[in-house]
Amino acid sequence: MTQQGVRWTADQVLALAPDPASRTAGSRLGAAGPWSGTGSSDEGTVWGLCEGGGSTPYRTVVDIADASGPAYHCSCPSRKFPCKHALGLLLLWSGGDGAVPRGEAPEWAEQWTAGRRARTEEKRTADASGSSGPAGPEAARRRAERRAERVTAGAVELEQRLADLLRGGLAAAEQWGDGLWEETAARMVDAQAPGLAARVRELGALAGTGPDRPVRLLEECALLHLLGRGWLRRERLPEGLAATVRSRIGLPAPADGPAVRDRWLVLAQYDTADSRLTTRRVWLYGTDSGRTALLLSYGAAGRAPELALPVGLALDAELSAYPGAGQPRMALGERFAPPAPTDVRPPGTTTARAAARYGEALRDDPWLDSVPVTLERVVPAPDGDGWQLADADEDAALPLTPAARSRPGLWRLVALSGGAPVRVFGECGHRGFTPLAVWPEGPGEVVPLC
């Protein structure tokens, strides 16, 4: 490798191109026109912002100081290394005409460079010791540290993109279409932060969702920003909230809570699917512990998850909780008997207390979409263009979510009620209430609504 501080020639730069097309494209970007914010440091970092197809320039940084060869990072969607932007930046730097002045690296470039050099030094130390690598728990710890570094780089990049979005105005996002969001989501996948990727895709899905889209877009951007900042400052958070942040980011964690054996009433089971994955949600109620638990099961796109439990029966089994403040998710452990009928029903509450319960849960998990709630003595009733569940004994009600209004389960609920109070289990969140199961007044089994 060329020694640090010595300018490379254009031929040396172009020799790094992965293919002829990249060489040609990189040559076109070797002029100052599309570049801004360029610079280089005495430590061997070269950086710059390159205009692309969207309103946000691509952030490109090259580490030329590593003895094993240069390393590259760019926010463009290309999977080539180096990409055309990295080649163009190096060509601009190699010209030595002041287009890439000496200076202090910006935070986004410095964090990536520092993280990479730390990983390189760690590998060098391991190689020098003659070891092929640590084993067992030590290997797991090192893998977790490396992933945390990648997530941190992704969170920093996401913060910059959100700042650019808000600086340019939300109205500009209307013109971007889904491409920008998919590209950003792909970058978060590369950073091994699937939770961030999923929330970014939700931003893209807001297109064409009605006149309240700007408000919802701002709300989702704020929550995404909060999650990114939570990760970057996770060491300062209480342990429960830090665990919730890790979970929302998408980092795997074992269900290490103490096993709870109970007779778990299966309240509801339903699937949601996208082009990548089918997710099954199963809600349970502990007839002895009074605890509500959520089981999640996954299947590849187009395939149903393996876990299937009969709604309305009770399962004698052990469940263990996942980490996170107020998290209802648990893992199914040993089963001791086949599912059997039970007369137990979860206790109900009023619509006002249900809304308050959701508000209280947001203190532990600001990204929580909903909480499981059983409403007692409510009546389904029309509410303008929508529907609501009104308390039979109080002057209060909860609107049904748009998703609930489009499901056939709504008409089963209305028919079973017939204007009389019923007990309903469902999910209560910021968009309203989604009924998932109903019991008639008096004796009777649960009727699934999903």
Coordinates of C-alpha atoms in Angstrom, one line a residue:
M1 CA 0.0 0.0 0.0
T2 CA 1.1 3.6 -0.6
Q3 CA 2.4 5.2 2.5
Q4 CA 0.2 7.6 4.4
G5 CA 0.7 11.2 3.3
V6 CA 1.8 10.2 -0.2
R7 CA -0.7 11.0 -3.0
W8 CA -1.8 8.1 -5.1
T9 CA -1.7 8.3 -8.9
A10 CA -5.0 8.1 -10.9
D11 CA -3.8 4.7 -12.2
Q12 CA -3.3 3.4 -8.7
V13 CA -6.8 4.5 -7.8
L14 CA -8.4 3.0 -10.8
A15 CA -6.6 -0.3 -10.3
L16 CA -8.8 -0.7 -7.2
A17 CA -12.0 -0.8 -9.3
P18 CA -13.9 -4.1 -9.1
D19 CA -14.8 -4.0 -12.8
P20 CA -14.6 -1.9 -16.0
A21 CA -18.0 -0.3 -15.4
S22 CA -17.0 0.9 -12.0
R23 CA -13.7 2.2 -13.4
T24 CA -15.6 4.3 -16.0
A25 CA -18.2 5.5 -13.6
G26 CA -15.6 6.4 -11.0
S27 CA -13.6 8.4 -13.5
R28 CA -16.7 10.5 -14.2
L29 CA -16.9 11.4 -10.5
G30 CA -13.2 12.3 -10.2
A31 CA -13.9 16.0 -10.8
A32 CA -15.0 18.5 -8.1
G33 CA -18.4 19.2 -9.6
P34 CA -20.6 16.7 -7.8
W35 CA -18.6 16.9 -4.5
S36 CA -18.9 19.0 -1.4
G37 CA -17.6 18.8 2.2
T38 CA -14.5 17.0 1.1
G39 CA -11.5 16.6 3.3
S40 CA -8.6 14.4 4.5
S41 CA -6.9 14.0 7.8
D42 CA -3.3 13.3 8.9
E43 CA -4.6 10.0 10.2
G44 CA -5.3 8.7 6.7
T45 CA -9.1 9.3 6.3
V46 CA -10.6 10.9 3.2
W47 CA -14.2 11.9 3.1
G48 CA -16.8 13.8 1.0
L49 CA -20.4 14.3 0.0
C50 CA -21.4 13.4 -3.5
E51 CA -24.6 14.4 -5.3
G52 CA -26.7 11.5 -6.3
G53 CA -30.2 10.9 -7.8
G54 CA -32.0 12.0 -4.6
S55 CA -32.0 15.2 -2.6
T56 CA -29.6 13.7 0.0
P57 CA -25.9 13.4 -1.1
Y58 CA -24.1 10.2 -0.5
R59 CA -21.6 10.1 2.3
T60 CA -18.3 8.5 1.3
V61 CA -15.3 7.8 3.5
V62 CA -12.1 5.9 2.7
D63 CA -9.5 4.7 5.2
I64 CA -6.2 4.7 3.4
A65 CA -4.0 4.2 6.5
D66 CA -4.6 0.5 7.2
A67 CA -1.6 -1.8 6.3
S68 CA -3.9 -4.4 4.9
G69 CA -5.2 -2.1 2.2
P70 CA -7.8 0.7 1.9
A71 CA -11.3 0.3 3.3
Y72 CA -14.4 2.0 2.0
H73 CA -17.8 3.1 3.3
C74 CA -20.5 4.8 1.3
S75 CA -24.2 5.5 1.9
C76 CA -25.1 4.6 -1.7
P77 CA -27.0 1.3 -2.3
S78 CA -24.2 -0.2 -4.4
R79 CA -22.8 -3.6 -3.3
K80 CA -19.5 -3.1 -5.1
F81 CA -16.3 -2.4 -3.1
P82 CA -15.1 0.2 -3.8
C83 CA -18.1 1.8 -5.3
K84 CA -17.9 4.5 -8.0
H85 CA -18.2 7.2 -5.3
A86 CA -15.2 5.9 -3.4
L87 CA -13.2 5.7 -6.6
G88 CA -14.2 9.2 -7.6
L89 CA -13.3 10.6 -4.2
L90 CA -9.9 9.0 -4.3
L91 CA -9.3 10.3 -7.8
L92 CA -10.2 13.8 -6.6
W93 CA -7.9 13.4 -3.6
S94 CA -5.1 12.0 -5.8
G95 CA -5.1 15.2 -8.0
G96 CA -3.5 17.2 -5.2
D97 CA -5.0 20.5 -6.4
G98 CA -6.7 21.5 -3.1
A99 CA -10.1 20.0 -4.0
V100 CA -9.7 17.7 -0.9
P101 CA -8.2 20.0 1.8
R102 CA -6.7 18.9 5.1
G103 CA -9.1 19.1 8.0
E104 CA -10.9 17.4 10.9
A105 CA -13.1 14.5 9.9
P106 CA -16.9 15.0 10.5
E107 CA -18.5 12.8 13.2
W108 CA -20.0 10.3 10.7
A109 CA -16.6 9.7 9.1
E110 CA -14.7 9.6 12.3
Q111 CA -17.1 7.0 14.0
W112 CA -16.8 4.6 11.0
T113 CA -13.1 4.9 10.8
A114 CA -12.5 4.5 14.6
G115 CA -14.8 1.4 14.7
R116 CA -13.1 -0.2 11.8
R117 CA -9.6 0.4 13.1
A118 CA -10.6 -1.0 16.5
R119 CA -11.8 -4.2 14.8
T120 CA -8.7 -4.4 12.7
E121 CA -6.5 -4.1 15.8
E122 CA -8.4 -6.7 17.6
K123 CA -7.9 -9.1 14.7
R124 CA -4.3 -8.3 14.5
T125 CA -3.8 -9.0 18.2
A126 CA -5.6 -12.3 17.9
D127 CA -3.4 -13.3 14.9
A128 CA -0.2 -12.3 16.7
S129 CA -1.1 -14.5 19.7
G130 CA -1.3 -17.5 17.3
S131 CA -4.9 -18.1 18.1
S132 CA -7.5 -18.6 15.4
G133 CA -9.9 -16.8 17.7
P134 CA -11.6 -17.1 21.0
A135 CA -14.1 -19.9 21.7
G136 CA -17.3 -20.2 23.6
P137 CA -18.6 -17.3 25.5
E138 CA -15.6 -15.1 24.6
A139 CA -16.3 -15.6 20.9
A140 CA -20.0 -14.7 21.5
R141 CA -19.0 -11.6 23.3
R142 CA -16.7 -10.4 20.6
R143 CA -19.3 -11.1 17.9
A144 CA -21.8 -9.1 19.9
E145 CA -19.3 -6.2 20.2
R146 CA -18.7 -6.2 16.4
R147 CA -22.4 -6.2 15.7
A148 CA -23.0 -3.4 18.2
E149 CA -20.4 -1.4 16.3
R150 CA -22.2 -2.0 13.0
V151 CA -25.5 -1.0 14.6
T152 CA -23.9 2.2 15.9
A153 CA -22.7 3.1 12.5
G154 CA -26.2 2.4 11.1
A155 CA -27.8 4.5 13.8
V156 CA -25.5 7.4 13.1
E157 CA -26.2 7.2 9.4
L158 CA -29.9 7.1 10.0
E159 CA -29.7 10.2 12.3
Q160 CA -28.1 12.1 9.4
R161 CA -30.7 11.0 6.9
L162 CA -33.5 12.0 9.2
A163 CA -31.9 15.4 9.8
D164 CA -31.6 15.9 6.1
L165 CA -35.2 14.9 5.6
L166 CA -36.5 17.4 8.2
R167 CA -34.1 20.1 7.0
G168 CA -35.5 19.8 3.5
G169 CA -39.1 19.7 4.7
L170 CA -41.5 16.8 4.8
A171 CA -43.2 18.0 1.7
A172 CA -40.1 17.0 -0.3
A173 CA -40.5 13.4 0.9
E174 CA -43.7 13.2 -1.2
Q175 CA -41.6 13.3 -4.3
W176 CA -39.1 10.7 -3.3
G177 CA -41.4 7.7 -3.5
D178 CA -40.6 4.3 -2.0
G179 CA -37.1 4.2 -3.4
L180 CA -35.4 6.3 -0.7
W181 CA -37.0 4.4 2.1
E182 CA -36.1 1.0 0.6
E183 CA -32.5 2.2 0.1
T184 CA -32.3 3.4 3.7
A185 CA -33.9 0.2 5.0
A186 CA -31.3 -1.8 3.1
R187 CA -28.6 0.2 4.8
M188 CA -30.0 -0.7 8.2
V189 CA -30.1 -4.3 7.2
D190 CA -26.5 -4.0 6.3
A191 CA -25.9 -2.6 9.7
Q192 CA -27.6 -5.6 11.2
A193 CA -30.4 -3.5 12.7
P194 CA -33.6 -5.2 11.4
G195 CA -35.7 -3.2 13.8
L196 CA -34.6 0.1 12.4
A197 CA -35.1 -1.3 8.9
A198 CA -38.6 -2.3 9.6
R199 CA -39.5 1.1 11.0
V200 CA -38.0 2.8 7.9
R201 CA -40.1 0.6 5.6
E202 CA -43.2 1.7 7.6
L203 CA -42.3 5.3 6.7
G204 CA -42.4 4.3 3.0
A205 CA -45.7 2.5 3.5
L206 CA -47.4 5.8 4.7
A207 CA -47.6 7.1 1.1
G208 CA -51.2 7.5 0.0
T209 CA -52.6 6.8 3.5
G210 CA -54.8 9.9 3.6
P211 CA -54.7 13.6 4.6
D212 CA -53.1 12.8 8.0
R213 CA -50.0 11.4 6.4
P214 CA -47.7 14.5 7.2
V215 CA -48.6 14.2 10.8
R216 CA -48.1 10.5 10.9
L217 CA -44.8 10.8 9.0
L218 CA -43.5 13.4 11.5
E219 CA -44.6 11.1 14.4
E220 CA -42.8 8.1 12.9
C221 CA -39.7 10.1 12.2
A222 CA -39.7 11.3 15.8
L223 CA -40.0 7.7 17.1
L224 CA -37.3 6.5 14.8
H225 CA -35.0 9.4 15.9
L226 CA -35.8 8.5 19.5
L227 CA -34.8 4.9 18.9
G228 CA -31.6 5.8 17.3
R229 CA -30.7 8.2 20.1
G230 CA -31.7 5.5 22.6
W231 CA -29.2 3.1 21.0
L232 CA -26.4 5.6 20.9
R233 CA -26.9 6.5 24.6
R234 CA -27.9 3.1 25.8
E235 CA -25.2 3.0 28.4
R236 CA -27.0 5.9 30.3
L237 CA -30.4 4.2 30.3
P238 CA -31.9 2.1 33.1
E239 CA -31.4 -1.6 32.4
G240 CA -35.0 -2.3 31.6
L241 CA -35.3 0.5 29.1
A242 CA -31.9 -0.4 27.6
A243 CA -33.1 -4.0 27.0
T244 CA -36.2 -2.6 25.3
V245 CA -34.1 -0.5 23.0
R246 CA -32.0 -3.5 22.1
S247 CA -35.1 -5.5 21.4
R248 CA -36.6 -2.7 19.2
I249 CA -33.3 -2.4 17.3
G250 CA -33.6 -6.1 16.5
L251 CA -30.8 -7.6 18.5
P252 CA -31.5 -11.2 19.5
A253 CA -31.8 -12.0 23.2
P254 CA -32.7 -15.2 25.0
A255 CA -35.8 -15.6 27.0
D256 CA -33.9 -15.8 30.3
G257 CA -36.7 -14.9 32.7
P258 CA -37.8 -17.5 35.3
A259 CA -40.1 -20.2 33.9
V260 CA -43.7 -19.6 34.8
R261 CA -45.9 -22.7 34.9
D262 CA -49.6 -22.0 34.5
R263 CA -52.7 -23.0 32.6
W264 CA -52.5 -20.6 29.8
L265 CA -55.8 -19.7 28.1
V266 CA -55.3 -19.2 24.4
L267 CA -57.1 -15.8 23.8
A268 CA -56.3 -15.1 20.1
Q269 CA -54.1 -16.1 17.2
Y270 CA -53.5 -14.2 13.9
D271 CA -50.9 -13.8 11.2
T272 CA -49.5 -10.8 9.5
A273 CA -47.3 -11.1 6.4
D274 CA -45.1 -9.1 4.1
S275 CA -43.0 -10.1 1.1
R276 CA -40.3 -11.4 3.4
L277 CA -41.9 -13.0 6.4
T278 CA -45.1 -14.3 8.0
T279 CA -45.5 -13.5 11.7
R280 CA -47.9 -15.3 14.0
R281 CA -49.0 -13.6 17.2
V282 CA -50.6 -15.8 19.9
W283 CA -52.0 -14.2 23.0
L284 CA -52.3 -16.2 26.2
Y285 CA -53.7 -15.5 29.7
G286 CA -52.4 -17.3 32.8
T287 CA -55.5 -18.5 34.7
D288 CA -53.5 -18.7 38.0
S289 CA -50.9 -15.9 37.5
G290 CA -53.2 -13.5 35.8
R291 CA -50.4 -12.7 33.4
T292 CA -51.0 -11.9 29.7
A293 CA -48.3 -13.3 27.4
L294 CA -47.4 -13.0 23.7
L295 CA -45.9 -15.8 21.7
L296 CA -44.3 -15.0 18.3
S297 CA -43.7 -17.5 15.6
Y298 CA -42.3 -16.9 12.1
G299 CA -42.4 -18.5 8.7
A300 CA -40.7 -17.8 5.4
A301 CA -42.8 -15.7 3.0
G302 CA -45.8 -17.7 1.8
R303 CA -45.4 -20.3 4.5
A304 CA -47.4 -20.5 7.8
P305 CA -45.4 -20.6 11.0
E306 CA -45.3 -23.9 12.8
L307 CA -46.7 -22.9 16.1
A308 CA -50.5 -23.2 16.2
L309 CA -52.6 -23.3 19.4
P310 CA -56.3 -23.7 19.8
V311 CA -58.2 -20.6 20.7
G312 CA -60.4 -21.0 23.8
L313 CA -58.5 -23.9 25.4
A314 CA -56.0 -23.8 28.2
L315 CA -52.5 -25.1 27.9
D316 CA -50.6 -26.5 30.9
A317 CA -47.1 -25.2 30.1
E318 CA -44.1 -23.2 31.2
L319 CA -43.3 -19.8 29.7
S320 CA -40.2 -17.7 30.1
A321 CA -40.0 -13.9 29.6
Y322 CA -37.8 -12.0 27.2
P323 CA -35.9 -9.0 28.5
G324 CA -37.3 -5.5 28.3
A325 CA -39.3 -3.3 30.6
G326 CA -43.0 -4.2 30.5
Q327 CA -42.6 -6.6 27.5
P328 CA -45.4 -9.2 27.2
R329 CA -43.4 -11.5 24.9
M330 CA -42.5 -14.9 26.3
A331 CA -41.1 -18.2 25.0
L332 CA -43.1 -21.4 25.1
G333 CA -41.2 -24.1 27.1
E334 CA -42.2 -27.5 28.3
R335 CA -45.9 -28.6 27.9
F336 CA -47.3 -30.9 30.5
A337 CA -50.7 -31.8 29.2
P338 CA -52.8 -31.4 26.0
P339 CA -54.9 -28.2 25.8
A340 CA -58.2 -28.5 27.7
P341 CA -61.3 -26.4 28.2
T342 CA -61.6 -23.9 31.1
D343 CA -64.3 -21.7 32.5
V344 CA -61.8 -18.9 33.4
R345 CA -62.0 -15.6 31.6
P346 CA -59.6 -12.7 31.9
P347 CA -60.9 -9.9 34.1
G348 CA -62.1 -6.9 32.2
T349 CA -61.7 -3.1 32.6
T350 CA -63.3 0.0 31.2
T351 CA -62.4 1.8 28.0
A352 CA -61.0 4.8 30.0
R353 CA -58.7 2.6 32.1
A354 CA -57.6 0.7 28.9
A355 CA -56.4 3.9 27.3
A356 CA -54.7 4.9 30.6
R357 CA -53.0 1.5 30.7
Y358 CA -51.6 2.1 27.2
G359 CA -50.3 5.5 28.2
E360 CA -48.6 4.0 31.3
A361 CA -46.9 1.4 29.1
L362 CA -45.4 4.0 26.8
R363 CA -43.2 5.2 29.7
D364 CA -41.3 1.9 29.5
D365 CA -41.6 1.4 25.8
P366 CA -42.2 4.6 23.7
W367 CA -42.3 2.5 20.5
L368 CA -45.1 0.3 21.7
D369 CA -48.0 0.1 19.2
S370 CA -50.5 -1.4 21.6
V371 CA -51.1 -3.3 24.8
P372 CA -53.3 -6.3 25.4
V373 CA -56.6 -5.4 27.2
T374 CA -59.8 -7.1 28.0
L375 CA -62.8 -4.7 28.0
E376 CA -65.8 -5.6 30.3
R377 CA -69.4 -4.7 29.4
V378 CA -68.9 -2.9 26.2
V379 CA -71.3 -2.5 23.2
P380 CA -70.2 -2.1 19.6
A381 CA -71.8 0.9 18.1
P382 CA -71.5 3.0 14.9
D383 CA -69.5 6.2 15.1
G384 CA -69.9 8.2 12.0
D385 CA -68.0 6.4 9.3
G386 CA -66.4 4.0 11.8
W387 CA -67.2 1.9 14.9
Q388 CA -66.5 2.2 18.5
L389 CA -66.8 0.1 21.7
A390 CA -68.8 2.0 24.2
D391 CA -69.0 1.3 27.9
A392 CA -72.4 0.1 29.0
D393 CA -72.1 1.7 32.4
E394 CA -70.0 4.8 31.7
D395 CA -70.0 7.7 29.2
A396 CA -66.8 6.6 27.4
A397 CA -65.8 4.7 24.3
L398 CA -62.8 3.5 22.3
P399 CA -62.7 3.8 18.5
L400 CA -61.9 0.7 16.5
T401 CA -58.8 0.8 14.4
P402 CA -59.1 1.0 10.6
A403 CA -57.8 -2.5 10.4
A404 CA -60.5 -3.8 12.7
R405 CA -63.2 -2.0 10.7
S406 CA -62.1 -3.9 7.5
R407 CA -62.2 -7.4 9.1
P408 CA -65.2 -9.7 9.0
G409 CA -64.7 -10.3 12.7
L410 CA -66.4 -6.9 13.3
W411 CA -69.7 -8.3 12.1
R412 CA -69.3 -11.4 14.2
L413 CA -68.8 -9.1 17.2
V414 CA -71.9 -7.0 16.3
A415 CA -74.0 -10.1 15.7
L416 CA -73.0 -11.7 19.0
S417 CA -73.6 -8.5 21.0
G418 CA -77.0 -7.7 19.4
G419 CA -76.8 -4.4 21.3
A420 CA -76.1 -6.1 24.6
P421 CA -72.8 -5.7 26.6
V422 CA -70.0 -8.2 25.9
R423 CA -66.5 -8.9 27.1
V424 CA -63.9 -8.3 24.4
F425 CA -60.1 -9.0 24.3
G426 CA -57.9 -7.1 22.0
E427 CA -55.1 -4.7 21.4
C428 CA -55.4 -1.0 22.5
G429 CA -53.1 1.5 21.0
H430 CA -52.7 5.0 19.6
R431 CA -55.0 4.3 16.6
G432 CA -57.7 2.7 18.7
F433 CA -58.8 -0.8 19.7
T434 CA -58.5 -4.0 17.6
P435 CA -60.9 -6.7 19.0
L436 CA -59.5 -10.2 18.7
A437 CA -61.9 -12.3 20.8
V438 CA -65.3 -11.9 22.5
W439 CA -67.4 -13.6 25.2
P440 CA -71.1 -13.1 25.5
E441 CA -72.6 -12.0 28.8
G442 CA -73.3 -15.1 31.0
P443 CA -72.0 -18.5 30.2
G444 CA -70.4 -19.1 26.8
E445 CA -67.1 -19.9 25.1
V446 CA -64.7 -17.4 23.6
V447 CA -65.4 -16.5 20.0
P448 CA -62.3 -15.6 17.9
L449 CA -62.6 -12.4 15.8
C450 CA -59.4 -12.8 13.7

